[in-house]
mmCIF file of C-alpha atoms in Angstrom:
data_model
loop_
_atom_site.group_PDB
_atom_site.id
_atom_site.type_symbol
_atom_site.label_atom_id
_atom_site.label_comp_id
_atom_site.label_asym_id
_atom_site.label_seq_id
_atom_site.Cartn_x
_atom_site.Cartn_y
_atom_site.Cartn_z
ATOM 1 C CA UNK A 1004 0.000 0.000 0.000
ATOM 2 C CA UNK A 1005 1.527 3.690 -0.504
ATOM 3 C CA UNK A 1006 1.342 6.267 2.155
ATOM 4 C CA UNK A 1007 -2.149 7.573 1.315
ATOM 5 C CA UNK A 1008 -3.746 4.355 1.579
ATOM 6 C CA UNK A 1009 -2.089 3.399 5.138
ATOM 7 C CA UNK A 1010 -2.655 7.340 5.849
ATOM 8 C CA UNK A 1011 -6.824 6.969 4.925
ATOM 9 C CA UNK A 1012 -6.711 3.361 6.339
ATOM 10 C CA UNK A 1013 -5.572 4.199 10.182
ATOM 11 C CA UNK A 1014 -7.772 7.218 9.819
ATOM 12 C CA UNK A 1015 -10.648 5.228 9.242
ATOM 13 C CA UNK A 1016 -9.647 2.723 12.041
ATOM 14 C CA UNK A 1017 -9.662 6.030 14.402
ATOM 15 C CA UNK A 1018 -12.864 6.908 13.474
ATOM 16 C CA UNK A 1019 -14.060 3.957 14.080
ATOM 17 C CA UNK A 1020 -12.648 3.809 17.804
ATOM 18 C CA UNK A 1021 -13.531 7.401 18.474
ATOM 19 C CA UNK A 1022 -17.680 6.270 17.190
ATOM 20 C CA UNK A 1023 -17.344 3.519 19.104
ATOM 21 C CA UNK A 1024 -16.362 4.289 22.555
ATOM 22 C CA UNK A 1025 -18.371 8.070 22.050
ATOM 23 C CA UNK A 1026 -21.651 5.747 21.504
ATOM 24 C CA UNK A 1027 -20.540 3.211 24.145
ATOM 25 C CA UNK A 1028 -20.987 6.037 26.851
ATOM 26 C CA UNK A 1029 -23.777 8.405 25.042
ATOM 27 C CA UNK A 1030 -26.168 4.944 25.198
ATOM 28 C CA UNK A 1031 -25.087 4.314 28.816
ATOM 29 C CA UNK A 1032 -26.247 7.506 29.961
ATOM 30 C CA UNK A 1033 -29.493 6.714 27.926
ATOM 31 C CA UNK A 1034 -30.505 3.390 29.499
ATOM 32 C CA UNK A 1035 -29.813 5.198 32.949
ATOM 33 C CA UNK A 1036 -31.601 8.503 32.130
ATOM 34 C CA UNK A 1037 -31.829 9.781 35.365
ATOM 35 C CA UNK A 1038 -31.245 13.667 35.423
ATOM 36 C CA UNK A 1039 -32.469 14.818 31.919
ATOM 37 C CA UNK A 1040 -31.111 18.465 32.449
ATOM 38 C CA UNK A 1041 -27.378 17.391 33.426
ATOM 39 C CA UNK A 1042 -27.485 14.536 31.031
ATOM 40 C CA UNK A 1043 -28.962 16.227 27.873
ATOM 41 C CA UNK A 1044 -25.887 18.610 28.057
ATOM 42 C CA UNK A 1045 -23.784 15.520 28.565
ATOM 43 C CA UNK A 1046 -24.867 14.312 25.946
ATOM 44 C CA UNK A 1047 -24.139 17.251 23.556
ATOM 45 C CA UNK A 1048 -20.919 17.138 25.266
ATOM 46 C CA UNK A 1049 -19.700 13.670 24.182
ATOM 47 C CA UNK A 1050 -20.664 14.085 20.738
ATOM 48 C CA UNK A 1051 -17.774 16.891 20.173
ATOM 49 C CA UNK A 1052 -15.410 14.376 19.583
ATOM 50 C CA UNK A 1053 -16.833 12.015 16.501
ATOM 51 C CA UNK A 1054 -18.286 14.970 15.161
ATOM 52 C CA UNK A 1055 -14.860 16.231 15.168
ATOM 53 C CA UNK A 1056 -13.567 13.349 13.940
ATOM 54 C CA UNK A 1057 -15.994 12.892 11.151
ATOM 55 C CA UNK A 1058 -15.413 16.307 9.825
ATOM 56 C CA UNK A 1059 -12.147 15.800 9.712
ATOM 57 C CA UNK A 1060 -12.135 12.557 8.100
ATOM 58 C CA UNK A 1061 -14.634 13.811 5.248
ATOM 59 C CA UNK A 1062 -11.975 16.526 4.923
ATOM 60 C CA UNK A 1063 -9.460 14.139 4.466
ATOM 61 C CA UNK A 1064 -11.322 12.330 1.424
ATOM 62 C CA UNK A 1065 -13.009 15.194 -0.202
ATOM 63 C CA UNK A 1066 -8.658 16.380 -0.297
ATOM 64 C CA UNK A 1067 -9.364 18.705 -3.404
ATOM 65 C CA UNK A 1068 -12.062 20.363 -2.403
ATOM 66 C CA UNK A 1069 -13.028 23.938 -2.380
ATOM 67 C CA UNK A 1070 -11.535 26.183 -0.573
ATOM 68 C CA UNK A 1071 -15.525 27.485 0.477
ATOM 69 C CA UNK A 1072 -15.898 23.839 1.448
ATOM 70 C CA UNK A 1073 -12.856 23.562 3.980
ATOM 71 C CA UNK A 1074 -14.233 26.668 5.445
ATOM 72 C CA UNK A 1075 -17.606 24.942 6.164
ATOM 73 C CA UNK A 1076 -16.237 21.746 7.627
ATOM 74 C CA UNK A 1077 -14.344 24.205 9.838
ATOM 75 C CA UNK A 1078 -17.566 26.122 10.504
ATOM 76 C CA UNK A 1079 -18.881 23.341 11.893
ATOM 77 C CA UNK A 1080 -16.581 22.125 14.313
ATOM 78 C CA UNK A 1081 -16.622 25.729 15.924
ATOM 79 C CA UNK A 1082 -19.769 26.079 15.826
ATOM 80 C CA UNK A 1083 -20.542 23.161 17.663
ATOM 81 C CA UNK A 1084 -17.802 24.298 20.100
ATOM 82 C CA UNK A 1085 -19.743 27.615 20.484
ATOM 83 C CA UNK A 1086 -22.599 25.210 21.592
ATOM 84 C CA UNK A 1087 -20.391 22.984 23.818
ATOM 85 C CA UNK A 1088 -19.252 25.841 25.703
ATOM 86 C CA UNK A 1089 -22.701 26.992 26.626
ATOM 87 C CA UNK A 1090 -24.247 23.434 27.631
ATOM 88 C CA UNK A 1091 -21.051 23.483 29.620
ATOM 89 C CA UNK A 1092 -22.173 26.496 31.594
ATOM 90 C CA UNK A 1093 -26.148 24.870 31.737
ATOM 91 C CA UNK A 1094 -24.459 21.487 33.242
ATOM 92 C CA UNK A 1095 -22.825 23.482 35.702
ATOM 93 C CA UNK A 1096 -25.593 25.736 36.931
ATOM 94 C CA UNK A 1097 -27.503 22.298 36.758
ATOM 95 C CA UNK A 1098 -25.256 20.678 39.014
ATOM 96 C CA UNK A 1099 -25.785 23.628 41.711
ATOM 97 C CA UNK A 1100 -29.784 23.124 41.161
ATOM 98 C CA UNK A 1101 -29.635 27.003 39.518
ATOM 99 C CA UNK A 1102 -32.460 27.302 36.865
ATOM 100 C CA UNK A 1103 -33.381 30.538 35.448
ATOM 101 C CA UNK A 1104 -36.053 29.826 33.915
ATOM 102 C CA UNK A 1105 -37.820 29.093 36.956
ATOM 103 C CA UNK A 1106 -35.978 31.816 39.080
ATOM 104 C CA UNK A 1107 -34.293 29.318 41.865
ATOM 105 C CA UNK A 1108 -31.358 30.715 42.592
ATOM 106 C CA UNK A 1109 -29.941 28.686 45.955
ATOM 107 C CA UNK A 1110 -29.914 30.845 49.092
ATOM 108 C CA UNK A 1111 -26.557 29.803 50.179
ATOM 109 C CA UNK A 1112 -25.131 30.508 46.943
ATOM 110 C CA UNK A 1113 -26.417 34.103 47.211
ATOM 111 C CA UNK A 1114 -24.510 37.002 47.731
ATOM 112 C CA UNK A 1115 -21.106 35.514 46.206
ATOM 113 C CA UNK A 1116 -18.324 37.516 45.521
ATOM 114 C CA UNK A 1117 -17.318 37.329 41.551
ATOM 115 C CA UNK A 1118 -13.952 39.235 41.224
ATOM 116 C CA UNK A 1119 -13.489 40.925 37.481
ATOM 117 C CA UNK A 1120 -10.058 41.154 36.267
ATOM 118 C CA UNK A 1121 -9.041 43.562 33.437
ATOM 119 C CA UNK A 1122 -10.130 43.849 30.473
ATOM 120 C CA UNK A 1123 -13.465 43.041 32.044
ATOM 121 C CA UNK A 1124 -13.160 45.768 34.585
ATOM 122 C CA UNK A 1125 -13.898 48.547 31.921
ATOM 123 C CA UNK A 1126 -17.463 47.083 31.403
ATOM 124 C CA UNK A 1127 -18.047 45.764 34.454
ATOM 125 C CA UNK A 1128 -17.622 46.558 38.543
ATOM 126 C CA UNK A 1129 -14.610 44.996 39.699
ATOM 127 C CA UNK A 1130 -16.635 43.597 42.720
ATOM 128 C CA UNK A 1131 -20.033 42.505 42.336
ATOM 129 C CA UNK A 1132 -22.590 40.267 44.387
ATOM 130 C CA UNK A 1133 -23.908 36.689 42.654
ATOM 131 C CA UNK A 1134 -27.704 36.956 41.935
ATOM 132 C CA UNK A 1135 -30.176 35.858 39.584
ATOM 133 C CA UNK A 1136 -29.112 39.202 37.508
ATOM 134 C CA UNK A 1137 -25.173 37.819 37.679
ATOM 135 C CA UNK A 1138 -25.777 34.144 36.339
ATOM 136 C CA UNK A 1139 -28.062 35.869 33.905
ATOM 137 C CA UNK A 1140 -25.236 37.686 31.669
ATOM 138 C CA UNK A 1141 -22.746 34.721 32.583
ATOM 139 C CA UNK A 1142 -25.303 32.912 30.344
ATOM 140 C CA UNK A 1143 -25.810 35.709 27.771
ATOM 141 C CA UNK A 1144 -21.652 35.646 27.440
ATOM 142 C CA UNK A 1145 -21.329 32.107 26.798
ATOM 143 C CA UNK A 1146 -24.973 32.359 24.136
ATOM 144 C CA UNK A 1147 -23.486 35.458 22.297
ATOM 145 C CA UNK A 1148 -21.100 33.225 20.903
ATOM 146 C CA UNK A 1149 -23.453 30.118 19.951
ATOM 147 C CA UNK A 1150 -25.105 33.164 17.672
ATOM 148 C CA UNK A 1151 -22.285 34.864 16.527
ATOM 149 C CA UNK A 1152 -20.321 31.976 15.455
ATOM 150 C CA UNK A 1153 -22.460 30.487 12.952
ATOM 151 C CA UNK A 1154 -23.352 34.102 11.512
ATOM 152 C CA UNK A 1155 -19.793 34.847 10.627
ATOM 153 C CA UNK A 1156 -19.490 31.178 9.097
ATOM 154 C CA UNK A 1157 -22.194 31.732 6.593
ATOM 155 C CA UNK A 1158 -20.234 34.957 5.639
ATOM 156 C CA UNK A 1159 -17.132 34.048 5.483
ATOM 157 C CA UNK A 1160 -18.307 30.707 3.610
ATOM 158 C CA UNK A 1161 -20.414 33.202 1.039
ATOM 159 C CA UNK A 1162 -18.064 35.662 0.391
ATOM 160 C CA UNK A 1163 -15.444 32.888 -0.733
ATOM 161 C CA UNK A 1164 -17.808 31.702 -2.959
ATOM 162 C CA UNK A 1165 -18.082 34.642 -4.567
ATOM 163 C CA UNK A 1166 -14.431 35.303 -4.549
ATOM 164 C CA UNK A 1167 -14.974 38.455 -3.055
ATOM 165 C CA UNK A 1168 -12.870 37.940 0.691
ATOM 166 C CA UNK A 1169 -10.292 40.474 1.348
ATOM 167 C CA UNK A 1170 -7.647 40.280 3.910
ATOM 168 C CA UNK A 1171 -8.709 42.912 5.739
ATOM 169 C CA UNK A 1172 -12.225 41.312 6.200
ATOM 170 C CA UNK A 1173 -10.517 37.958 7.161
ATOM 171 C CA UNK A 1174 -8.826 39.639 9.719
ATOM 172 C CA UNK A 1175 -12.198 41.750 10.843
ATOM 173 C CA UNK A 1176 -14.403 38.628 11.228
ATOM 174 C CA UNK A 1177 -11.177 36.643 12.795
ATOM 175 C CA UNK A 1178 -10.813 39.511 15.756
ATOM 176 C CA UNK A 1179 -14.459 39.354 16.620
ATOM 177 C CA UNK A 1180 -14.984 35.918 17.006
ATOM 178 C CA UNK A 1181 -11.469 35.513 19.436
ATOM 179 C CA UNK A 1182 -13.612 38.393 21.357
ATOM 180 C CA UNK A 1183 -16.349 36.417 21.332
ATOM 181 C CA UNK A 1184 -14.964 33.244 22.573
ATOM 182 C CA UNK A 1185 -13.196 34.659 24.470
ATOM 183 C CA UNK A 1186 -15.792 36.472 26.368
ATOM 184 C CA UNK A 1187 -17.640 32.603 26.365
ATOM 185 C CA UNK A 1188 -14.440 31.224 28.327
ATOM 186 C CA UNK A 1189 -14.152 33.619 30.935
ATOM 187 C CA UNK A 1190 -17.871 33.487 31.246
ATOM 188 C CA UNK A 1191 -16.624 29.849 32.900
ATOM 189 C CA UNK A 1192 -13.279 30.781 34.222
ATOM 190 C CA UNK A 1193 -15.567 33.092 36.636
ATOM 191 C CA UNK A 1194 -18.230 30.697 37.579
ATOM 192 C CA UNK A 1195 -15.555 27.911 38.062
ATOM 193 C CA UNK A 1196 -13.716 30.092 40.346
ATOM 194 C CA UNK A 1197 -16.370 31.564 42.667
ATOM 195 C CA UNK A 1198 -17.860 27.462 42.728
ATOM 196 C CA UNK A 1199 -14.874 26.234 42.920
ATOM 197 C CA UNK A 1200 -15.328 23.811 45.962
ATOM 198 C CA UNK A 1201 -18.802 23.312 45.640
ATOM 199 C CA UNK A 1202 -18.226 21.924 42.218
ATOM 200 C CA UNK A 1203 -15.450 19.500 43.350
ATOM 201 C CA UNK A 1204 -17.848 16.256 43.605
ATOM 202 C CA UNK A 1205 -18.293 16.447 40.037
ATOM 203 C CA UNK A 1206 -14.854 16.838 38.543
ATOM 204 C CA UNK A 1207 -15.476 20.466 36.390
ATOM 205 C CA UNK A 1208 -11.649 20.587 35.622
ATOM 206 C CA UNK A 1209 -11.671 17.218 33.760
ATOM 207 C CA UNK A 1210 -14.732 18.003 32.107
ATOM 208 C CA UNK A 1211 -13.923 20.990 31.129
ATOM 209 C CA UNK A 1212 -10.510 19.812 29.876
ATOM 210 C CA UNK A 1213 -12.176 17.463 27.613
ATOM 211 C CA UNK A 1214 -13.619 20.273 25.855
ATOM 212 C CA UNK A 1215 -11.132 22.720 26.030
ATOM 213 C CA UNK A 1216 -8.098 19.787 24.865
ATOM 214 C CA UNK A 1217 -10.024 19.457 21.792
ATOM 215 C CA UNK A 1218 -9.973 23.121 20.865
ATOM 216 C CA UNK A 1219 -6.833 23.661 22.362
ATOM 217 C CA UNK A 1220 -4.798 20.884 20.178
ATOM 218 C CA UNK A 1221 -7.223 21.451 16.992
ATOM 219 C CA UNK A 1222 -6.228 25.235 17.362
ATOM 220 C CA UNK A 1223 -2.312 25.473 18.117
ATOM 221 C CA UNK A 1224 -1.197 22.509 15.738
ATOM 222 C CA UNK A 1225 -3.493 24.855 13.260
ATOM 223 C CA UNK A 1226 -0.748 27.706 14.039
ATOM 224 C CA UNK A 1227 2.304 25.219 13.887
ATOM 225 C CA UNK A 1228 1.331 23.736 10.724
ATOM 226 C CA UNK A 1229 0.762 27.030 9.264
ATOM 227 C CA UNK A 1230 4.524 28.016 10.410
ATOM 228 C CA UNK A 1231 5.957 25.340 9.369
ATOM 229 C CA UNK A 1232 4.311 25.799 5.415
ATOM 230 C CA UNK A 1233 5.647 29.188 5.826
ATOM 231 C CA UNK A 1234 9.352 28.624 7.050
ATOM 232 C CA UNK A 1235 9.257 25.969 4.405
ATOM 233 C CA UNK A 1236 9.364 23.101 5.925
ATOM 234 C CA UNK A 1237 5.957 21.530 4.708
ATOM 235 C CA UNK A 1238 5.527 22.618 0.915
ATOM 236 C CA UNK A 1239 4.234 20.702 -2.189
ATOM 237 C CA UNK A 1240 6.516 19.038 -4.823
ATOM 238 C CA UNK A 1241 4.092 19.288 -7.273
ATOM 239 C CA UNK A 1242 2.667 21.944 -9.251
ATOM 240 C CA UNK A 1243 -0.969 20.833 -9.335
ATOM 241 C CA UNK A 1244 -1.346 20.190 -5.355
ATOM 242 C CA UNK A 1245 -1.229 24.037 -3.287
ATOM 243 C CA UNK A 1246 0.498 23.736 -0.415
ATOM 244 C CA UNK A 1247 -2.594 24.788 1.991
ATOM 245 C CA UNK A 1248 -4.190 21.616 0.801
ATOM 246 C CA UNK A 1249 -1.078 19.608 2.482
ATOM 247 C CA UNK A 1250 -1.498 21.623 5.305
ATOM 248 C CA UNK A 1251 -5.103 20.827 5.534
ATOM 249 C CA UNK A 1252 -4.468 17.345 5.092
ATOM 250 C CA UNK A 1253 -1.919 17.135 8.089
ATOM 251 C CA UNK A 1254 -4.492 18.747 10.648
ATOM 252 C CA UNK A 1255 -7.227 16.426 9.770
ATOM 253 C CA UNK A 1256 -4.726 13.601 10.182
ATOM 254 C CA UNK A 1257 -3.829 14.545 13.742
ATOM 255 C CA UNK A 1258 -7.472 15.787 14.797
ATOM 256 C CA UNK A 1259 -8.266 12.045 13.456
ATOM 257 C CA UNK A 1260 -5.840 10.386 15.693
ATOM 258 C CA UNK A 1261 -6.387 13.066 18.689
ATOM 259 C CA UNK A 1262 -10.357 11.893 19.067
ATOM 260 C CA UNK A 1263 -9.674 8.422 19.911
ATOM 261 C CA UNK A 1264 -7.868 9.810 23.127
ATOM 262 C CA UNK A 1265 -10.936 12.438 24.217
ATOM 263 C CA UNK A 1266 -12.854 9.492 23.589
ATOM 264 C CA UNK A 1267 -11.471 7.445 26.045
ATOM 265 C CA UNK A 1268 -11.230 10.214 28.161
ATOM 266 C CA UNK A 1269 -14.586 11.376 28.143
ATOM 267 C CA UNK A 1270 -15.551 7.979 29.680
ATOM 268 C CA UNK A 1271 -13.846 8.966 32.976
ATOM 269 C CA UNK A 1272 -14.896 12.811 32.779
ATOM 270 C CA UNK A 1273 -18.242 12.143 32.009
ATOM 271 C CA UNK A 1274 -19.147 8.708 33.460
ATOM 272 C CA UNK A 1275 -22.230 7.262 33.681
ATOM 273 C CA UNK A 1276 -21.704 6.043 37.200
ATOM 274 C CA UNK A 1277 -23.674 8.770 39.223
ATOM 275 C CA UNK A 1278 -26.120 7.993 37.009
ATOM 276 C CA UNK A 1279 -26.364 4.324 37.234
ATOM 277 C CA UNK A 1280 -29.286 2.476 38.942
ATOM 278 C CA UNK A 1281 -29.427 -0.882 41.127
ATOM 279 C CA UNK A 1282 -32.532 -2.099 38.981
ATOM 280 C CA UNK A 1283 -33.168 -4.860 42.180
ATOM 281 C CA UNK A 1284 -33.269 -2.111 44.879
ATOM 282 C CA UNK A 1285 -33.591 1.368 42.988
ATOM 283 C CA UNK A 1286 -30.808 3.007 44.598
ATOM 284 C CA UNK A 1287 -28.059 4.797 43.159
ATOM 285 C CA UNK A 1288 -24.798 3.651 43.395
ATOM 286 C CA UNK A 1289 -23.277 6.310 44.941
ATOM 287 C CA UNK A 1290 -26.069 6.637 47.570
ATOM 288 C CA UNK A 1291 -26.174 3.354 48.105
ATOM 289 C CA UNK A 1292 -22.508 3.009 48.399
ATOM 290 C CA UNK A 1293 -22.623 5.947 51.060
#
């Protein structure tokens, strides 16, 4: 076999693995459906890594494609991320029994202090007290960006179709969505921070490591790769095949191989056991095990 065959052959064994052990856990938490709100955002959750695989991999066999069409597949990942992010914040207020919907707000979580750190402190107090108000725009932070990214995806996707996307646009769209992530992440930082004990039961530092691994690796091998096909170092032999198609084809490679670990990870970050029932004596484990 030459390289491209073993190179589409392990990346179909990956995606296989990564499908397999992201269903494994998404149907265990369905046959022990026991807190819909926590485990519908779970849920969501665990699917960021096959769909991140799968995009990828259809990347990887569509290798000509447009350069419109990369731009989608990439749309999608972040987009979903933009989602992640936010059902990250809803598992979190759901693990402290916050709902806004139905105005509970906890009395002993009341009255926090959240501590804003620059740049934040030229919008907001640098002191103010948790209350229904507070977890209110935490929410709207983390939502501006499940709105904004897929807005700027469908213009960025249709203005390369039509061949008309400047640099200086690229760059415009570029700077607000790092704002708006941004703004998304510390929208977490803060809540992590002020809950920090509170949340300890439930492991929020692996879970949110799952989430933020994936980004993190998909993004900076992104800048490497890029560095490395402008030093040089990766470029294209032949005439017909643009370099920025290699470099495409190396990040869909790695994000292949990189899902089959957050896969396996995301069975210990987001287990099922808490979940699970003793069908002979309807206890939960833990509770029973307490």
């Amino acid at each position: 076999m030459d390289p491209a065959q073993i190179i589409l052959w392990g990346s179909t064994l990956c995606i296989m693995i990564v499908v397999h052990f992201s269903m494994k856990l998404l149907s265990e938490h369905v046959l022990n459906w026991k807190r819909p709100k926590e485990q519908k955002a779970i849920v969501i959750i665990i699917l960021m890594a096959p769909l991140y695989a799968l995009d990828s991999y259809v990347g990887l066999i569509n290798f000509f494609g447009s350069e419109a069409f990369f731009t989608f597949l990439d749309s999608i990942k972040e987009c979903y991320e933009a989602l992640v992010i936010a059902k990250f914040l809803g598992l979190m207020y759901s693990y402290l029994n916050i709902s806004l919907s139905k105005n509970i707000v906890p009395d002993e979580i009341k009255g926090r202090e959240i501590h804003h750190s620059f740049p934040m402190t030229l919008f907001q107090p640098h002191t103010t007290r948790l209350d229904h108000h507070t977890l209110k725009l935490l929410k709207s932070w983390t939502w501006q960006f499940v709105v904004l990214r897929p807005v700027c995806s469908v213009l960025m996707i249709a203005l390369q179709y039509f061949e008309v996307y400047p640099t200086w646009v690229n760059w415009t769209l570029t700077i607000i969505l790092n704002i708006s992530v941004s703004l998304a992440l510390y929208s977490l930082v803060v809540f992590y921070h002020v809950f920090a004990k509170e949340l300890e039961p439930h492991k929020p530092l692996a879970k949110f490591l799952c989430i933020k691994g994936i980004v993190f690796f998909c993004f900076w091998q992104g800048i490497v790769l890029n560095l490395l096909v402008k030093f040089g170092i990766i470029r294209s032999r032949f005439s017909w095949l643009p370099v920025e198609r290699i470099e495409e084809g190396y990040q869909n490679i790695l994000v292949c191989f990189e899902m089959v670990f957050f896969s396996i990870y995301q069975r210990s970050a987001y287990s099922v056991a808490p979940y699970k029932v003793d069908n002979r004596s309807g206890v939960t484990t833990d509770k029973k095990s307490k």
